[in-house]
Short mmCIF file of C-alpha atoms in Angstrom, two decimals:
data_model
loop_
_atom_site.label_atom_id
_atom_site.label_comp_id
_atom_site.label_asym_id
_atom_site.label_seq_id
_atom_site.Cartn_x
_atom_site.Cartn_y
_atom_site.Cartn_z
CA UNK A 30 -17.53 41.67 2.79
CA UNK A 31 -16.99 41.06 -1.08
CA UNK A 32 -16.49 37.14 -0.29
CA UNK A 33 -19.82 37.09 1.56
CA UNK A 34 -21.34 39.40 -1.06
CA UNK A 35 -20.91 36.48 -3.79
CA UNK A 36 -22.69 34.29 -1.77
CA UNK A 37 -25.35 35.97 -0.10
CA UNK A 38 -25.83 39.00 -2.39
CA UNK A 39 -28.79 38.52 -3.54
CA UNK A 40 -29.84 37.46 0.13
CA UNK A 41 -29.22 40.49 2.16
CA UNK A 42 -31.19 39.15 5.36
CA UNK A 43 -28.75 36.26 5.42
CA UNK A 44 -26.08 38.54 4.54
CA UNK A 45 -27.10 40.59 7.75
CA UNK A 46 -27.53 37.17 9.71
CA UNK A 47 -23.55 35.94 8.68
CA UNK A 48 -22.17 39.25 9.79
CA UNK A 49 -23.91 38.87 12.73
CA UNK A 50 -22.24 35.50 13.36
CA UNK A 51 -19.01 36.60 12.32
CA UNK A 52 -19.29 39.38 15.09
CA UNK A 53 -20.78 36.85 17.68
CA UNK A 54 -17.56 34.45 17.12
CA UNK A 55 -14.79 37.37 16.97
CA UNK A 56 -16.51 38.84 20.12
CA UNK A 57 -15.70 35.71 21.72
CA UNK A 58 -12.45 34.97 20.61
CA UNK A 59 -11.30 38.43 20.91
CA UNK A 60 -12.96 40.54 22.65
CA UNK A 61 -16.25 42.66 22.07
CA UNK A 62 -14.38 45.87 21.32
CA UNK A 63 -11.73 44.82 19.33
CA UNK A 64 -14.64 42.84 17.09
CA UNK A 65 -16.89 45.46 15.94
CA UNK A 66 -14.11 47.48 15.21
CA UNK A 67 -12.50 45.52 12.80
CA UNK A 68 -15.84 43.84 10.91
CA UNK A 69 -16.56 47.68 10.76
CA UNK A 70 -13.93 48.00 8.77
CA UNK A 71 -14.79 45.13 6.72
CA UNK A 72 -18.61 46.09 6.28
CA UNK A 73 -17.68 49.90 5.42
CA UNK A 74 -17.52 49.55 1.91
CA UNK A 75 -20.81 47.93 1.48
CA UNK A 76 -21.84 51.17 3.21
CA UNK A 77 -20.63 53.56 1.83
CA UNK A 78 -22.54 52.10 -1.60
CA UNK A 79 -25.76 52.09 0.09
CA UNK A 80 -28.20 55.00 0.35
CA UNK A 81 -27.44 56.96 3.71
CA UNK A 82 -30.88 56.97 4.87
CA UNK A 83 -30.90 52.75 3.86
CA UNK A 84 -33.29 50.58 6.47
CA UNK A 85 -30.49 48.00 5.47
CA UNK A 86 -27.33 49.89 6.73
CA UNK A 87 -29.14 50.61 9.75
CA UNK A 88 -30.50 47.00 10.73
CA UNK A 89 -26.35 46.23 9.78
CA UNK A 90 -24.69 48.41 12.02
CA UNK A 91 -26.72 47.42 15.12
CA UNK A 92 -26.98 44.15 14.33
CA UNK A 93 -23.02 44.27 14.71
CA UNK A 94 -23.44 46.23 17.72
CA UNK A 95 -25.80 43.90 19.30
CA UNK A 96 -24.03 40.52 18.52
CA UNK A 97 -20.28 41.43 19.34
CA UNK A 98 -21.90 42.57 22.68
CA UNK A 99 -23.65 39.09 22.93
CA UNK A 100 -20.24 37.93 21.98
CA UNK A 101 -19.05 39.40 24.97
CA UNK A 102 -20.68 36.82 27.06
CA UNK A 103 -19.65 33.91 25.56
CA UNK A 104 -16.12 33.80 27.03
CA UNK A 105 -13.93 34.95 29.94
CA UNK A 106 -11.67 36.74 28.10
CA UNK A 107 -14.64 38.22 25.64
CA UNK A 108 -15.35 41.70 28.03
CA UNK A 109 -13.84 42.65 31.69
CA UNK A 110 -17.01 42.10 32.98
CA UNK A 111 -16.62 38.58 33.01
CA UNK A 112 -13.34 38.44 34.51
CA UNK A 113 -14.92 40.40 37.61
CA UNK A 114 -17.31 37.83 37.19
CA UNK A 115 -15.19 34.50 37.79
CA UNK A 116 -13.59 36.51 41.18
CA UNK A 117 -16.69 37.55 42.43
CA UNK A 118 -18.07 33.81 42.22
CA UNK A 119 -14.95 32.55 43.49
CA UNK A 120 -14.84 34.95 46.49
CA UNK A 121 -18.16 34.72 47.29
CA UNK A 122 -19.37 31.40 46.41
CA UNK A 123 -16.17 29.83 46.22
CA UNK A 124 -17.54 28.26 42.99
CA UNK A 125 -14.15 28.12 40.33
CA UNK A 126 -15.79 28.26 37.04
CA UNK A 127 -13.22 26.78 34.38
CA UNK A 128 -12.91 28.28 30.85
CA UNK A 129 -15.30 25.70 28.85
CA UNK A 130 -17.83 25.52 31.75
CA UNK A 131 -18.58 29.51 30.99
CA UNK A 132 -18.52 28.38 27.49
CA UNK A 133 -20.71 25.67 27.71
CA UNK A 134 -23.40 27.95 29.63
CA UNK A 135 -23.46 31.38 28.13
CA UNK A 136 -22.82 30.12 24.34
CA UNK A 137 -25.89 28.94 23.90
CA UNK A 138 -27.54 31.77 25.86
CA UNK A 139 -25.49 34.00 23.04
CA UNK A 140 -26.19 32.05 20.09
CA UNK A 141 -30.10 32.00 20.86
CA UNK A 142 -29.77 35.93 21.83
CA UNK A 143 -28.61 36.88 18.48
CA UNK A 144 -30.99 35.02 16.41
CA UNK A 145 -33.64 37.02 18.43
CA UNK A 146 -32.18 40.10 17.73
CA UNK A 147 -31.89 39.55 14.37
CA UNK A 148 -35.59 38.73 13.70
CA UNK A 149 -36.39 41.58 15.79
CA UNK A 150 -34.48 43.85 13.53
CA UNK A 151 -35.91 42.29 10.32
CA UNK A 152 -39.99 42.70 11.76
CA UNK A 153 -38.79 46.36 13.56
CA UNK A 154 -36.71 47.77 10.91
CA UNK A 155 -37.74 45.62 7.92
CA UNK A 156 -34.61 45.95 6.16
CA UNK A 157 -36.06 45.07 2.65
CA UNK A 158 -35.21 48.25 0.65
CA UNK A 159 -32.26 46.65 0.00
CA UNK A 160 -33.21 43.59 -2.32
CA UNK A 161 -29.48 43.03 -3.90
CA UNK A 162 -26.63 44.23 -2.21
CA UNK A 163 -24.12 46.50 -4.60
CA UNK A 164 -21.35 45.00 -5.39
CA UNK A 165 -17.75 45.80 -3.82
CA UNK A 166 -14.84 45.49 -5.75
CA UNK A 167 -11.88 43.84 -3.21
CA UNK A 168 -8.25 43.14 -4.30
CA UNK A 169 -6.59 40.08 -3.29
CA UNK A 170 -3.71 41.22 -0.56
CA UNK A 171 -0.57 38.78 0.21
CA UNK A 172 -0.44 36.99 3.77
CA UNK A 173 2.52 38.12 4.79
CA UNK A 174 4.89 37.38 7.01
CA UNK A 175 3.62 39.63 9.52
CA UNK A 176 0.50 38.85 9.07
CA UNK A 177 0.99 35.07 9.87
CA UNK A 178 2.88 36.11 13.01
CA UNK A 179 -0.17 38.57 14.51
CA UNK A 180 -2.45 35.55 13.09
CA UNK A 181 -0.69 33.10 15.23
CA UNK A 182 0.09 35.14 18.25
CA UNK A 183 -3.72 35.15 18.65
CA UNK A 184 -4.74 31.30 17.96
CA UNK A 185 -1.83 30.81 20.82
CA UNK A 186 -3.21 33.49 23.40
CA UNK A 187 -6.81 31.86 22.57
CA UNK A 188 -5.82 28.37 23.40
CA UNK A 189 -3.60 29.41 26.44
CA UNK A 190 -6.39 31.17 27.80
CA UNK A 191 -8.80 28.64 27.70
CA UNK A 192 -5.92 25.75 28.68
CA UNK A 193 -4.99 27.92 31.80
CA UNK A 194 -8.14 28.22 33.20
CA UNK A 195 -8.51 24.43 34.18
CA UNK A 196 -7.88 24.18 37.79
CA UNK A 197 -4.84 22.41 38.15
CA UNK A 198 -3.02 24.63 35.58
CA UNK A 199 -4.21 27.81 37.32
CA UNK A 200 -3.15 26.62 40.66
CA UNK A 201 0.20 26.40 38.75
CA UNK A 202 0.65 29.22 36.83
CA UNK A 203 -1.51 31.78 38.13
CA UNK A 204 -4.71 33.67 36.90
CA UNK A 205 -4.93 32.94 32.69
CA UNK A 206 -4.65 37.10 32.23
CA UNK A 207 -0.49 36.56 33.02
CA UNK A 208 -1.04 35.54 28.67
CA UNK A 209 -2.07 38.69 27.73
CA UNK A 210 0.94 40.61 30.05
CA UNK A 211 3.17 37.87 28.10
CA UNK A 212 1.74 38.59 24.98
CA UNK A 213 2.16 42.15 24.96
CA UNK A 214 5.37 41.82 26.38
CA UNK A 215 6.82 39.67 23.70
CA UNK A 216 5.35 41.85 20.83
CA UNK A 217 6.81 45.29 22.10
CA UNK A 218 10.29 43.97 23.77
CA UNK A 219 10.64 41.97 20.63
CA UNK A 220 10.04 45.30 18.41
CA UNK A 221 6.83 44.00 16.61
CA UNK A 222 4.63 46.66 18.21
CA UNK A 223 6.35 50.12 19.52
CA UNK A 224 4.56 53.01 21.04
CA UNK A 225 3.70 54.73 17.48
CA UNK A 226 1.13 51.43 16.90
CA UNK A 227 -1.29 52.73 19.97
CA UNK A 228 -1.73 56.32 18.55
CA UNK A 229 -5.08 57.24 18.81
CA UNK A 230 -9.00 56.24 17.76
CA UNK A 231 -9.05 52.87 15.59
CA UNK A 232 -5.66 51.50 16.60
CA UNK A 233 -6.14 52.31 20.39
CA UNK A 234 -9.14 50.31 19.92
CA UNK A 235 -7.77 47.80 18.66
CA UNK A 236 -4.59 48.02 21.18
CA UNK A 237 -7.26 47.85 23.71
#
């Protein structure tokens, strides 16, 4: 939030446009869950500075909402709903959809979905009250090792995911979701993650 605050600041409907972005892409990559929880986190500051009855918080908050559930479309691996999706229509239809085809059709769908939403909010809620966003003060925190691990375990899962789903492979190795059982399996027989790490509310989220 404080790095986009220096650039967009004094531009708080482009301000509310980038964190819908940001929520669009982690929705994807992630999942839309896991996304709004964490930019939640990042936007709660910024917040907690406004006014509580702010037009601009509230355009924010469901501008997240809206584009991490747009973000949900734009992969397989983005909501369950898709995965039911890609059985159904190879079941049924007997169509095999591969990882970048889904891309290649419901990213665009996505990206022109949140734009509309986000002029909808700015002529519904004309979020305008807010002409310079307050400053946050954020300290610089080390990568760390661990860090760079979770970082990396996820850039790997990401590109496994989309490499498995190409025919051939799949017909190999199985159905792409055997990379999250691997993941998860690696992180908590390797010690990284125990049971205390999937307590309750934000972490189960994010577990999830």
């Amino acid at each position: 939030a404080a790095a986009l605050q220096e650039r967009l600041g004094k531009q708080p409907r482009l301000f509310l446009l980038a964190v819908m972005m940001l929520g669009l892409l982690l929705s994807a990559a992630i999942s839309n869950v896991t996304a709004p929880v964490l930019l939640l986190a990042v936007v709660q500051p910024l917040l907690q500075e406004l006014p509580s009855d702010s037009r601009f918080s509230r355009a924010l908050l469901l501008g997240l909402a809206f584009s991490c559930n747009l973000g949900g479309m734009i992969t397989p691996i983005a909501s369950p709903q898709n995965a039911i999706a890609l059985v159904a229509l190879q079941q049924v239809v007997g169509a095999d959809v591969s990882f970048g085809r889904w891309t290649s059709v419901a990213g665009p769908v996505a990206l022109v979905g949140t734009l509309g939403v986000w002029l909808l909010l700015l002529l519904l809620l004309r979020p305008d009250d807010c002409a310079v966003l307050p400053r946050v003060a954020c300290g610089v925190t080390p990568l760390t090792r661990t860090k760079k691990f979770s970082l990396g375990a996820v850039a790997v899962a990401v590109l496994l995911w989309g490499t498995l789903s190409w025919p051939p492979l799949k017909q190999t190795f199985g159905d792409p979701a055997v990379v999250g059982v691997g993941l998860m399996a690696a992180a908590f027989g390797s010690g990284f993650l125990n049971k205390d790490a999937c307590g309750s509310g934000r972490k189960l989220l994010l577990f999830l």
